[in-house]
PDB file of C-alpha atoms in Angstrom:
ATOM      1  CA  UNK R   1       0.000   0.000   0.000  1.00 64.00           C
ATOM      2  CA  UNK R   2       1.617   3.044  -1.075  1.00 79.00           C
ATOM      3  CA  UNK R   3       2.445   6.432   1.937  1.00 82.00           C
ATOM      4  CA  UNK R   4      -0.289   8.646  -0.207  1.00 87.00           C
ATOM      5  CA  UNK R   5      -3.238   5.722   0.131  1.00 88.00           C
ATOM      6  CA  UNK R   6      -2.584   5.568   3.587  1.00 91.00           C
ATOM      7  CA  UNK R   7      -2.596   9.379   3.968  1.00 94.00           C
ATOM      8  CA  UNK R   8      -5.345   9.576   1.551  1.00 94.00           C
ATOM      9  CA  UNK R   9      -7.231   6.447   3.961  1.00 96.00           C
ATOM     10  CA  UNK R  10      -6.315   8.398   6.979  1.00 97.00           C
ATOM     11  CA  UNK R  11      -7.685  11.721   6.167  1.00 97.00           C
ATOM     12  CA  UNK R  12     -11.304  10.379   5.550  1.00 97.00           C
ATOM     13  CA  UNK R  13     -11.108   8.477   8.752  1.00 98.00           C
ATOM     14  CA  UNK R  14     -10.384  11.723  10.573  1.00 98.00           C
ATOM     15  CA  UNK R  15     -14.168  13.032   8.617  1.00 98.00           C
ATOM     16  CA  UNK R  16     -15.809  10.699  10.460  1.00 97.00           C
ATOM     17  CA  UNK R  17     -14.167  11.572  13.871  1.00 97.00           C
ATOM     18  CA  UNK R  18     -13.601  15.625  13.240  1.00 98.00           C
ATOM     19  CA  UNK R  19     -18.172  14.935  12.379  1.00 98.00           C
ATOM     20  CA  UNK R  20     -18.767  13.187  15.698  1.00 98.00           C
ATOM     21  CA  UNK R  21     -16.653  16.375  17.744  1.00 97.00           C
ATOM     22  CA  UNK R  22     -18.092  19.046  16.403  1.00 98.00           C
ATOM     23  CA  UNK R  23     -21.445  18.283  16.104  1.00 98.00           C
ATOM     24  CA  UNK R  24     -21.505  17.065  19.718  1.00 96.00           C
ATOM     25  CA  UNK R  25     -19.747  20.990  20.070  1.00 95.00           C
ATOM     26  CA  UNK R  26     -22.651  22.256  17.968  1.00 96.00           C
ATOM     27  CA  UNK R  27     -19.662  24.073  15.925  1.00 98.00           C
ATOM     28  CA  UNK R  28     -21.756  23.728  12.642  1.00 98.00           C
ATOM     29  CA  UNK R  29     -20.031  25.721  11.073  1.00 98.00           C
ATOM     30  CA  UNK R  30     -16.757  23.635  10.979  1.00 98.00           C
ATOM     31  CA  UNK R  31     -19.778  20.205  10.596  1.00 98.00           C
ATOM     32  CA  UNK R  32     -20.647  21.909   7.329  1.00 98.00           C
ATOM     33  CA  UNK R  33     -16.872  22.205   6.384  1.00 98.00           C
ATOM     34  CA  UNK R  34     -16.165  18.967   6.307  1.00 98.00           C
ATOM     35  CA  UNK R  35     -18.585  18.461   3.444  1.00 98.00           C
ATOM     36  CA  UNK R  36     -18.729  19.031  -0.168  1.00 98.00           C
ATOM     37  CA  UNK R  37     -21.177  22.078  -1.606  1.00 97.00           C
ATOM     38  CA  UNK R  38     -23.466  19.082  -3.089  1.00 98.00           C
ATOM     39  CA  UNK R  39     -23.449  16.903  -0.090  1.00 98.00           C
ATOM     40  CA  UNK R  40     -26.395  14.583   0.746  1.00 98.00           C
ATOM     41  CA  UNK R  41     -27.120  13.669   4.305  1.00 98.00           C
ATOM     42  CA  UNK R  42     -29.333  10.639   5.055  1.00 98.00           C
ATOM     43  CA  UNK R  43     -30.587  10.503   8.581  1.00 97.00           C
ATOM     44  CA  UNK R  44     -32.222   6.865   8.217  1.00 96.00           C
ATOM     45  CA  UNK R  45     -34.320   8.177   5.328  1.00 95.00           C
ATOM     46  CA  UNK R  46     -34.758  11.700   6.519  1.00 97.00           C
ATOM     47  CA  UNK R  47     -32.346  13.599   3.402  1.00 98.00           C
ATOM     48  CA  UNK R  48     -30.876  16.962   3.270  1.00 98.00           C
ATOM     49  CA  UNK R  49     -29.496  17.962   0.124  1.00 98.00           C
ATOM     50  CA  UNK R  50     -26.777  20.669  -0.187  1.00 98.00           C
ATOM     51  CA  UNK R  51     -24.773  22.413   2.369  1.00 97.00           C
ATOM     52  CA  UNK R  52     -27.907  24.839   2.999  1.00 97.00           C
ATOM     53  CA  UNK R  53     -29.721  21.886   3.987  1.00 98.00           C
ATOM     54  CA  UNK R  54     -27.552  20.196   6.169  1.00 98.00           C
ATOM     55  CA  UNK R  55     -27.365  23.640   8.032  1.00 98.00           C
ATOM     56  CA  UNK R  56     -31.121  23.927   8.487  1.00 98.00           C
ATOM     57  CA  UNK R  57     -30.918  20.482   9.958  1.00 97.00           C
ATOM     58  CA  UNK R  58     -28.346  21.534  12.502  1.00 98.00           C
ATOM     59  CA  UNK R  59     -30.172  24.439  13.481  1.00 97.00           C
ATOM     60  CA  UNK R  60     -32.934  22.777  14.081  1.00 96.00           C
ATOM     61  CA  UNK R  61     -31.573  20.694  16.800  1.00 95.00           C
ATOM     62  CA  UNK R  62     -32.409  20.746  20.235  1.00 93.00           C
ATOM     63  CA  UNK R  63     -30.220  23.357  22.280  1.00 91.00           C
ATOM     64  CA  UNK R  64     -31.122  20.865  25.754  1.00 90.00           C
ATOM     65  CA  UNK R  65     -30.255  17.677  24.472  1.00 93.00           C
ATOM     66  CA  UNK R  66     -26.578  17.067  24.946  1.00 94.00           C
ATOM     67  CA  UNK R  67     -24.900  14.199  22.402  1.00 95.00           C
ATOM     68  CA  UNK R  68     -21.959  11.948  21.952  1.00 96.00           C
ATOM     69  CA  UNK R  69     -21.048  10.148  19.263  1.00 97.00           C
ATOM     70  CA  UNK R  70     -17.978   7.785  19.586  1.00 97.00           C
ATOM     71  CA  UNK R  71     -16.412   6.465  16.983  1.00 97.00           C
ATOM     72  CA  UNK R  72     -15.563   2.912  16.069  1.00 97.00           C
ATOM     73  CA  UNK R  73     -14.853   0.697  13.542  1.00 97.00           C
ATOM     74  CA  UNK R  74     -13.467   3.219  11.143  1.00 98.00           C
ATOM     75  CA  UNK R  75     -12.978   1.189   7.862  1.00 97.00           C
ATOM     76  CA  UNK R  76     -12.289   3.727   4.603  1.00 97.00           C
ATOM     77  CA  UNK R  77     -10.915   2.487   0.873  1.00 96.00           C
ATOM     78  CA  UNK R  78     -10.153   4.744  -1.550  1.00 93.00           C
ATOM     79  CA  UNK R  79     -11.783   3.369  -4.758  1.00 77.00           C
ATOM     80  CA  UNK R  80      -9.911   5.557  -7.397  1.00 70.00           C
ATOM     81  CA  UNK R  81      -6.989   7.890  -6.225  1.00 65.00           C
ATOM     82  CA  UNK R  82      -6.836   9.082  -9.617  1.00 73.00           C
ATOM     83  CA  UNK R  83     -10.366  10.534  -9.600  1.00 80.00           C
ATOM     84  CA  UNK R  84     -10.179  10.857  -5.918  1.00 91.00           C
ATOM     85  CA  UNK R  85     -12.964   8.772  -4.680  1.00 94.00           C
ATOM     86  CA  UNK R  86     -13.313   6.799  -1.194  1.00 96.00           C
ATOM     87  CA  UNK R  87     -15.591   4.813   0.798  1.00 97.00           C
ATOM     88  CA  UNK R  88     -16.010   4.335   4.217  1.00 98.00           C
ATOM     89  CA  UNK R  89     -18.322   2.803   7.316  1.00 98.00           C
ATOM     90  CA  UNK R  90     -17.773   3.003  10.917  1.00 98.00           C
ATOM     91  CA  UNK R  91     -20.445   2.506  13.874  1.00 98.00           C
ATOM     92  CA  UNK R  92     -21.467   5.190  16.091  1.00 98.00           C
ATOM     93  CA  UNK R  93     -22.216   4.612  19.575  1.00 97.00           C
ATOM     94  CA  UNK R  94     -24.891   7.570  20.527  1.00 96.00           C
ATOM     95  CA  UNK R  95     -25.369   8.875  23.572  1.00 96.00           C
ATOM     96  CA  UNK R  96     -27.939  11.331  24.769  1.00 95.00           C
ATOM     97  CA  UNK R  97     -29.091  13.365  27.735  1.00 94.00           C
ATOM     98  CA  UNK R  98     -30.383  16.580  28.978  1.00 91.00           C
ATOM     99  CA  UNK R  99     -29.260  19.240  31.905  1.00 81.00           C
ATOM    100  CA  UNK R 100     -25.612  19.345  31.290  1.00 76.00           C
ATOM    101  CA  UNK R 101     -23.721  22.637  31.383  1.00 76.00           C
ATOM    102  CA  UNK R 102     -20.065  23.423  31.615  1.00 74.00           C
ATOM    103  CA  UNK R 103     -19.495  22.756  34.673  1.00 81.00           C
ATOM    104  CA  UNK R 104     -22.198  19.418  35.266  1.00 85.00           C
ATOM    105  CA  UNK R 105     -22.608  16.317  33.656  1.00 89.00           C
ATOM    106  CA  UNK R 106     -25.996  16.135  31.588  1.00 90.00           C
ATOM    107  CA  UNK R 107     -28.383  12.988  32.920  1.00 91.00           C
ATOM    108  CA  UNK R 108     -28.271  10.066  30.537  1.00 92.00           C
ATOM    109  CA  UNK R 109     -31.292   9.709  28.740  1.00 91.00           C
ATOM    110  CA  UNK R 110     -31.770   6.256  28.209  1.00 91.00           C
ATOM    111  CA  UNK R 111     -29.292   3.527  26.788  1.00 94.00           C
ATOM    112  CA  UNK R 112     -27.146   4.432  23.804  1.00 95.00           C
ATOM    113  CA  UNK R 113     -28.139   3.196  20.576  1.00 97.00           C
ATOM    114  CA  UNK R 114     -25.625   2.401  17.680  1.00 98.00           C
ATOM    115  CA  UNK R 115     -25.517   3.304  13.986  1.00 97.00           C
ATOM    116  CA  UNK R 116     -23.539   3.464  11.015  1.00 98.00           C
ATOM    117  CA  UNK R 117     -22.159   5.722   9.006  1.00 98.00           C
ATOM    118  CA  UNK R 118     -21.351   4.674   5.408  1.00 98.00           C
ATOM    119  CA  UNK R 119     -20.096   7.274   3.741  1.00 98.00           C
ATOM    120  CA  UNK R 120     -18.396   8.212   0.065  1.00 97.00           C
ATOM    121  CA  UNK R 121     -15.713  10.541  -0.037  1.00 97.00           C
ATOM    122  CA  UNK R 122     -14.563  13.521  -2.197  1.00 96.00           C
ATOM    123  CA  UNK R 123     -10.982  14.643  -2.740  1.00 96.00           C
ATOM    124  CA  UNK R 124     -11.403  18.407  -2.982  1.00 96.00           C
ATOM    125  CA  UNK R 125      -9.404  21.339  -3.867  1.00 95.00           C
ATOM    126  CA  UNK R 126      -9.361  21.994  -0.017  1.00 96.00           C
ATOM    127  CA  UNK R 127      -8.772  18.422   0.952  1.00 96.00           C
ATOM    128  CA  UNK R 128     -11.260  15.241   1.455  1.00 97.00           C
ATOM    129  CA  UNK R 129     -14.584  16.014   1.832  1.00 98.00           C
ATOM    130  CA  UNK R 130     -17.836  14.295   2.605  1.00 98.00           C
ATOM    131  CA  UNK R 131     -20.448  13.504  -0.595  1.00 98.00           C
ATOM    132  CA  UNK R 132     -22.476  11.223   0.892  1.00 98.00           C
ATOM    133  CA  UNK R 133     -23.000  10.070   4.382  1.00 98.00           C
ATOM    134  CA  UNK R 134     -25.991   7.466   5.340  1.00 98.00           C
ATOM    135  CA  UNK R 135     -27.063   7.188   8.542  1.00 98.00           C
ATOM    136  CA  UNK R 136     -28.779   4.255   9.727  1.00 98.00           C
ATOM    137  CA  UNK R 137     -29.601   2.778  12.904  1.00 97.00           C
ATOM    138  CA  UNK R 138     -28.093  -0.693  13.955  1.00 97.00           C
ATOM    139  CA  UNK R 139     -28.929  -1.702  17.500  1.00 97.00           C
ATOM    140  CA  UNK R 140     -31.817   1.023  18.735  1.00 94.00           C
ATOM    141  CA  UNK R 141     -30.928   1.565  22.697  1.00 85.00           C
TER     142      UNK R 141
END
């Protein structure tokens, strides 16, 4: 396996790990970065097309919930490095709960649920990039 495959393989693992931090951060604005312009997002059959989309999704989420998403699994393969294409999967353990702050744990809502993430990837003028991630859910907590 040649240095830029792995580089290439490591970058789009970091997607799926640099997703899971800042969403949990609600930094949307660095969420919507790591996606192309034409991105589709499939929440289990919920889709938002387009960066515009995916940010009117992110607004829309509830300011008391408090998430985590750990990431596992991570399995990417770049397809074509000539035409800079990739797939990946991973599984998502979700957690959620409400009444955190800074300074206090928020209250576990119930038990975590896991999904997947299977994903194709973009190579970019400004680096990998997200097309097209599918959400669905695996083992419902």
């Amino acid at each position: 396996m040649s240095a830029h495959r792995i580089e290439d393989e490591a970058a789009c693992a970091r997607l799926c790990v640099d997703f899971a931090h800042h969403l949990d951060a609600r930094r949307y604005e660095q969420v919507l970065a790591l996606f192309t312009e034409d991105a589709t997002l499939d929440r289990m059959g919920a889709v938002s097309q387009g960066r515009a989309e995916i940010a009117r999704f992110l607004a829309s989420r509830p300011t008391q919930i408090t998430t985590r998403h750990v990431c596992t699994n991570i399995s990417v393969s770049v397809e074509d490095a000539t035409e800079g294409e990739a797939t990946g999967a991973c599984y998502v353990l979700f957690f959620q709960g409400s009444g955190g702050s800074a300074d206090a744990a928020a209250q576990l809502s119930g038990p975590p649920s896991v999904v997947e993430y299977h994903d194709t990837f973009s190579r970019t003028a400004e680096g990998w990039k997200i097309q097209t991630r599918r959400i669905r859910m695996a083992i419902r907590g």
